[in-house]
PDB file of C-alpha atoms in Angstrom:
ATOM      1  CA  MET A   1       6.358 -65.531 -32.554  1.00 75.00           C
ATOM      2  CA  SER A   2       5.651 -63.923 -29.210  1.00 91.00           C
ATOM      3  CA  GLU A   3       7.209 -60.591 -28.302  1.00 92.00           C
ATOM      4  CA  ALA A   4       8.984 -62.170 -25.318  1.00 89.00           C
ATOM      5  CA  LEU A   5      10.518 -64.896 -27.489  1.00 92.00           C
ATOM      6  CA  SER A   6      11.576 -62.361 -30.122  1.00 93.00           C
ATOM      7  CA  LEU A   7      13.288 -60.261 -27.436  1.00 92.00           C
ATOM      8  CA  LEU A   8      15.050 -63.325 -26.042  1.00 95.00           C
ATOM      9  CA  LEU A   9      16.313 -64.286 -29.503  1.00 96.00           C
ATOM     10  CA  ASP A  10      17.597 -60.736 -30.105  1.00 97.00           C
ATOM     11  CA  GLU A  11      19.394 -60.719 -26.756  1.00 97.00           C
ATOM     12  CA  ARG A  12      20.995 -64.087 -27.497  1.00 97.00           C
ATOM     13  CA  ALA A  13      22.068 -62.971 -30.988  1.00 98.00           C
ATOM     14  CA  ILE A  14      23.771 -59.919 -29.480  1.00 98.00           C
ATOM     15  CA  GLU A  15      25.478 -62.017 -26.803  1.00 98.00           C
ATOM     16  CA  ARG A  16      26.750 -64.275 -29.599  1.00 98.00           C
ATOM     17  CA  LEU A  17      28.019 -61.216 -31.491  1.00 98.00           C
ATOM     18  CA  LEU A  18      30.114 -60.208 -28.457  1.00 98.00           C
ATOM     19  CA  ILE A  19      31.515 -63.735 -28.178  1.00 97.00           C
ATOM     20  CA  ASP A  20      32.235 -63.930 -31.912  1.00 98.00           C
ATOM     21  CA  TYR A  21      34.063 -60.596 -31.692  1.00 98.00           C
ATOM     22  CA  VAL A  22      36.556 -61.814 -29.095  1.00 96.00           C
ATOM     23  CA  ALA A  23      36.916 -65.204 -30.811  1.00 97.00           C
ATOM     24  CA  HIS A  24      37.833 -63.471 -34.089  1.00 97.00           C
ATOM     25  CA  ASN A  25      40.152 -61.135 -32.183  1.00 96.00           C
ATOM     26  CA  ASP A  26      42.002 -63.994 -30.461  1.00 96.00           C
ATOM     27  CA  ALA A  27      42.261 -65.934 -33.743  1.00 96.00           C
ATOM     28  CA  GLY A  28      43.562 -62.937 -35.722  1.00 96.00           C
ATOM     29  CA  GLU A  29      40.559 -63.129 -38.065  1.00 97.00           C
ATOM     30  CA  TRP A  30      40.548 -59.424 -38.804  1.00 97.00           C
ATOM     31  CA  GLU A  31      38.225 -59.459 -41.833  1.00 98.00           C
ATOM     32  CA  ALA A  32      35.580 -61.388 -39.895  1.00 98.00           C
ATOM     33  CA  LEU A  33      35.985 -59.038 -36.925  1.00 98.00           C
ATOM     34  CA  ALA A  34      35.629 -55.882 -39.052  1.00 98.00           C
ATOM     35  CA  ALA A  35      32.543 -57.372 -40.736  1.00 98.00           C
ATOM     36  CA  LEU A  36      30.777 -57.236 -37.355  1.00 98.00           C
ATOM     37  CA  TYR A  37      30.564 -53.429 -37.701  1.00 98.00           C
ATOM     38  CA  VAL A  38      28.208 -51.363 -39.812  1.00 98.00           C
ATOM     39  CA  PRO A  39      30.208 -49.650 -42.607  1.00 98.00           C
ATOM     40  CA  ASP A  40      30.489 -46.383 -40.659  1.00 98.00           C
ATOM     41  CA  GLY A  41      30.874 -48.046 -37.251  1.00 98.00           C
ATOM     42  CA  ARG A  42      33.494 -46.968 -34.784  1.00 98.00           C
ATOM     43  CA  MET A  43      35.500 -48.507 -31.987  1.00 98.00           C
ATOM     44  CA  SER A  44      37.946 -47.622 -29.256  1.00 97.00           C
ATOM     45  CA  ARG A  45      40.305 -50.017 -27.573  1.00 93.00           C
ATOM     46  CA  PRO A  46      40.157 -50.434 -23.794  1.00 91.00           C
ATOM     47  CA  THR A  47      43.665 -48.963 -23.533  1.00 89.00           C
ATOM     48  CA  ALA A  48      42.577 -45.815 -25.435  1.00 93.00           C
ATOM     49  CA  PRO A  49      38.859 -45.333 -24.722  1.00 94.00           C
ATOM     50  CA  ASP A  50      38.602 -41.853 -26.232  1.00 95.00           C
ATOM     51  CA  ALA A  51      40.592 -42.557 -29.415  1.00 96.00           C
ATOM     52  CA  PHE A  52      37.966 -43.828 -31.843  1.00 98.00           C
ATOM     53  CA  ILE A  53      38.787 -45.604 -35.068  1.00 98.00           C
ATOM     54  CA  GLU A  54      35.989 -44.807 -37.510  1.00 98.00           C
ATOM     55  CA  GLY A  55      34.712 -46.944 -40.371  1.00 97.00           C
ATOM     56  CA  ALA A  56      34.873 -50.703 -40.872  1.00 95.00           C
ATOM     57  CA  GLY A  57      37.764 -50.301 -43.337  1.00 96.00           C
ATOM     58  CA  ALA A  58      39.806 -48.282 -40.837  1.00 98.00           C
ATOM     59  CA  ILE A  59      38.996 -50.794 -38.101  1.00 98.00           C
ATOM     60  CA  LEU A  60      40.228 -53.607 -40.339  1.00 97.00           C
ATOM     61  CA  ALA A  61      43.431 -51.686 -41.147  1.00 97.00           C
ATOM     62  CA  ALA A  62      44.057 -50.956 -37.446  1.00 97.00           C
ATOM     63  CA  PHE A  63      43.841 -54.635 -36.543  1.00 96.00           C
ATOM     64  CA  GLN A  64      45.952 -55.690 -39.528  1.00 96.00           C
ATOM     65  CA  ALA A  65      48.647 -53.214 -38.450  1.00 96.00           C
ATOM     66  CA  ARG A  66      49.007 -54.868 -35.046  1.00 91.00           C
ATOM     67  CA  PRO A  67      52.118 -56.944 -34.443  1.00 89.00           C
ATOM     68  CA  PRO A  68      51.298 -60.645 -34.064  1.00 88.00           C
ATOM     69  CA  ARG A  69      50.455 -61.645 -30.511  1.00 88.00           C
ATOM     70  CA  THR A  70      48.602 -64.299 -28.605  1.00 90.00           C
ATOM     71  CA  THR A  71      45.613 -63.119 -26.583  1.00 92.00           C
ATOM     72  CA  ARG A  72      42.670 -64.665 -24.840  1.00 95.00           C
ATOM     73  CA  HIS A  73      39.590 -62.600 -24.046  1.00 95.00           C
ATOM     74  CA  ILE A  74      37.008 -63.788 -21.519  1.00 96.00           C
ATOM     75  CA  VAL A  75      33.618 -62.036 -21.762  1.00 97.00           C
ATOM     76  CA  ALA A  76      31.311 -61.845 -18.735  1.00 97.00           C
ATOM     77  CA  ASN A  77      28.409 -59.947 -17.193  1.00 97.00           C
ATOM     78  CA  VAL A  78      26.744 -59.277 -20.536  1.00 97.00           C
ATOM     79  CA  ARG A  79      23.717 -56.984 -20.291  1.00 98.00           C
ATOM     80  CA  VAL A  80      21.617 -56.241 -23.361  1.00 98.00           C
ATOM     81  CA  SER A  81      18.782 -53.762 -23.869  1.00 97.00           C
ATOM     82  CA  VAL A  82      16.867 -54.002 -27.152  1.00 97.00           C
ATOM     83  CA  ALA A  83      14.597 -51.247 -28.489  1.00 97.00           C
ATOM     84  CA  GLY A  84      13.268 -52.254 -31.904  1.00 96.00           C
ATOM     85  CA  ASP A  85      16.139 -52.385 -34.374  1.00 97.00           C
ATOM     86  CA  GLU A  86      18.623 -50.740 -32.006  1.00 98.00           C
ATOM     87  CA  ALA A  87      20.276 -52.083 -28.890  1.00 98.00           C
ATOM     88  CA  MET A  88      22.756 -51.253 -26.160  1.00 98.00           C
ATOM     89  CA  ALA A  89      25.030 -53.779 -24.497  1.00 98.00           C
ATOM     90  CA  SER A  90      27.648 -53.752 -21.788  1.00 98.00           C
ATOM     91  CA  SER A  91      30.109 -56.459 -20.898  1.00 98.00           C
ATOM     92  CA  GLN A  92      33.255 -56.989 -18.905  1.00 97.00           C
ATOM     93  CA  ILE A  93      36.404 -58.515 -20.353  1.00 95.00           C
ATOM     94  CA  LEU A  94      39.336 -60.276 -18.847  1.00 95.00           C
ATOM     95  CA  LEU A  95      42.251 -60.061 -21.281  1.00 93.00           C
ATOM     96  CA  PHE A  96      45.270 -62.308 -21.065  1.00 93.00           C
ATOM     97  CA  THR A  97      48.183 -61.090 -23.192  1.00 89.00           C
ATOM     98  CA  ALA A  98      51.243 -63.087 -22.081  1.00 84.00           C
ATOM     99  CA  ALA A  99      52.402 -65.682 -19.580  1.00 82.00           C
ATOM    100  CA  GLY A 100      53.563 -64.032 -16.382  1.00 86.00           C
ATOM    101  CA  GLN A 101      51.679 -60.802 -17.118  1.00 88.00           C
ATOM    102  CA  PRO A 102      48.625 -59.896 -15.055  1.00 91.00           C
ATOM    103  CA  PRO A 103      45.387 -59.895 -17.039  1.00 92.00           C
ATOM    104  CA  LEU A 104      43.636 -56.645 -17.887  1.00 93.00           C
ATOM    105  CA  VAL A 105      40.072 -56.096 -16.704  1.00 96.00           C
ATOM    106  CA  GLY A 106      37.879 -53.847 -18.788  1.00 95.00           C
ATOM    107  CA  THR A 107      34.411 -52.913 -19.914  1.00 97.00           C
ATOM    108  CA  TYR A 108      32.812 -52.532 -23.316  1.00 98.00           C
ATOM    109  CA  GLN A 109      29.835 -50.249 -23.941  1.00 98.00           C
ATOM    110  CA  ASP A 110      28.202 -51.079 -27.254  1.00 98.00           C
ATOM    111  CA  ARG A 111      25.597 -49.541 -29.520  1.00 98.00           C
ATOM    112  CA  LEU A 112      24.166 -51.990 -32.049  1.00 98.00           C
ATOM    113  CA  LEU A 113      21.883 -51.992 -35.063  1.00 98.00           C
ATOM    114  CA  ARG A 114      19.839 -54.772 -36.611  1.00 98.00           C
ATOM    115  CA  THR A 115      20.862 -55.112 -40.273  1.00 98.00           C
ATOM    116  CA  ALA A 116      19.999 -57.527 -43.080  1.00 97.00           C
ATOM    117  CA  ALA A 117      23.126 -59.481 -42.023  1.00 96.00           C
ATOM    118  CA  GLY A 118      22.086 -59.536 -38.346  1.00 97.00           C
ATOM    119  CA  TRP A 119      23.103 -57.396 -35.391  1.00 98.00           C
ATOM    120  CA  ARG A 120      26.175 -55.243 -36.000  1.00 98.00           C
ATOM    121  CA  PHE A 121      28.212 -52.785 -33.954  1.00 98.00           C
ATOM    122  CA  VAL A 122      27.569 -49.088 -34.508  1.00 98.00           C
ATOM    123  CA  GLU A 123      29.960 -48.195 -31.702  1.00 98.00           C
ATOM    124  CA  ARG A 124      32.161 -50.305 -29.445  1.00 98.00           C
ATOM    125  CA  ARG A 125      33.841 -48.333 -26.658  1.00 98.00           C
ATOM    126  CA  GLY A 126      36.337 -50.149 -24.478  1.00 96.00           C
ATOM    127  CA  SER A 127      37.846 -48.986 -21.206  1.00 96.00           C
ATOM    128  CA  LEU A 128      40.061 -50.447 -18.502  1.00 95.00           C
ATOM    129  CA  ASP A 129      38.493 -50.807 -15.080  1.00 94.00           C
ATOM    130  CA  PHE A 130      41.773 -50.654 -13.156  1.00 87.00           C
ATOM    131  CA  ALA A 131      44.769 -48.416 -13.826  1.00 70.00           C
ATOM    132  CA  ALA A 132      47.814 -50.266 -15.094  1.00 59.00           C
TER     133      ALA A 132
END
C-alpha cells in the first residue's frame, strides 16, 4: 500500500472515531464511548475544559452519572495530522440540548494513538467557542 493511501486511511479512521464518539454520546452508549479511549486516556467537557477526567473507567463513570437527556452533536471542520502511530485532530461541534435552547458551539482538540483495536483517544479536550 502506498504511503499516501495509508495516510488517507488513517485520517478517515480518525474522522470515523470522532463521529462514532458523538453517535455513542447521543445514544447514551457509555460503554462504547469509554472504549474509544486508551485505558489511561483523559477527557474534558467543553463546559469545563480544564477539569480533566482521567482513565477510561472514570470516563465511563462520569457519563453514567449524568442525568438522562436528549442531545444531538454535529461534528464539522475535522482536521487530522498523523505522525506514525500518533495523531492530533481538531474539530468543531454544534451541540443541541433542548428545544427552544440555543445550540452550543465548541471545539475539541484530540491526541490519538494507534492501538491493536484501532485509533483511540489519549486526550480529548473540549472547549466552548462562545461564552454562554
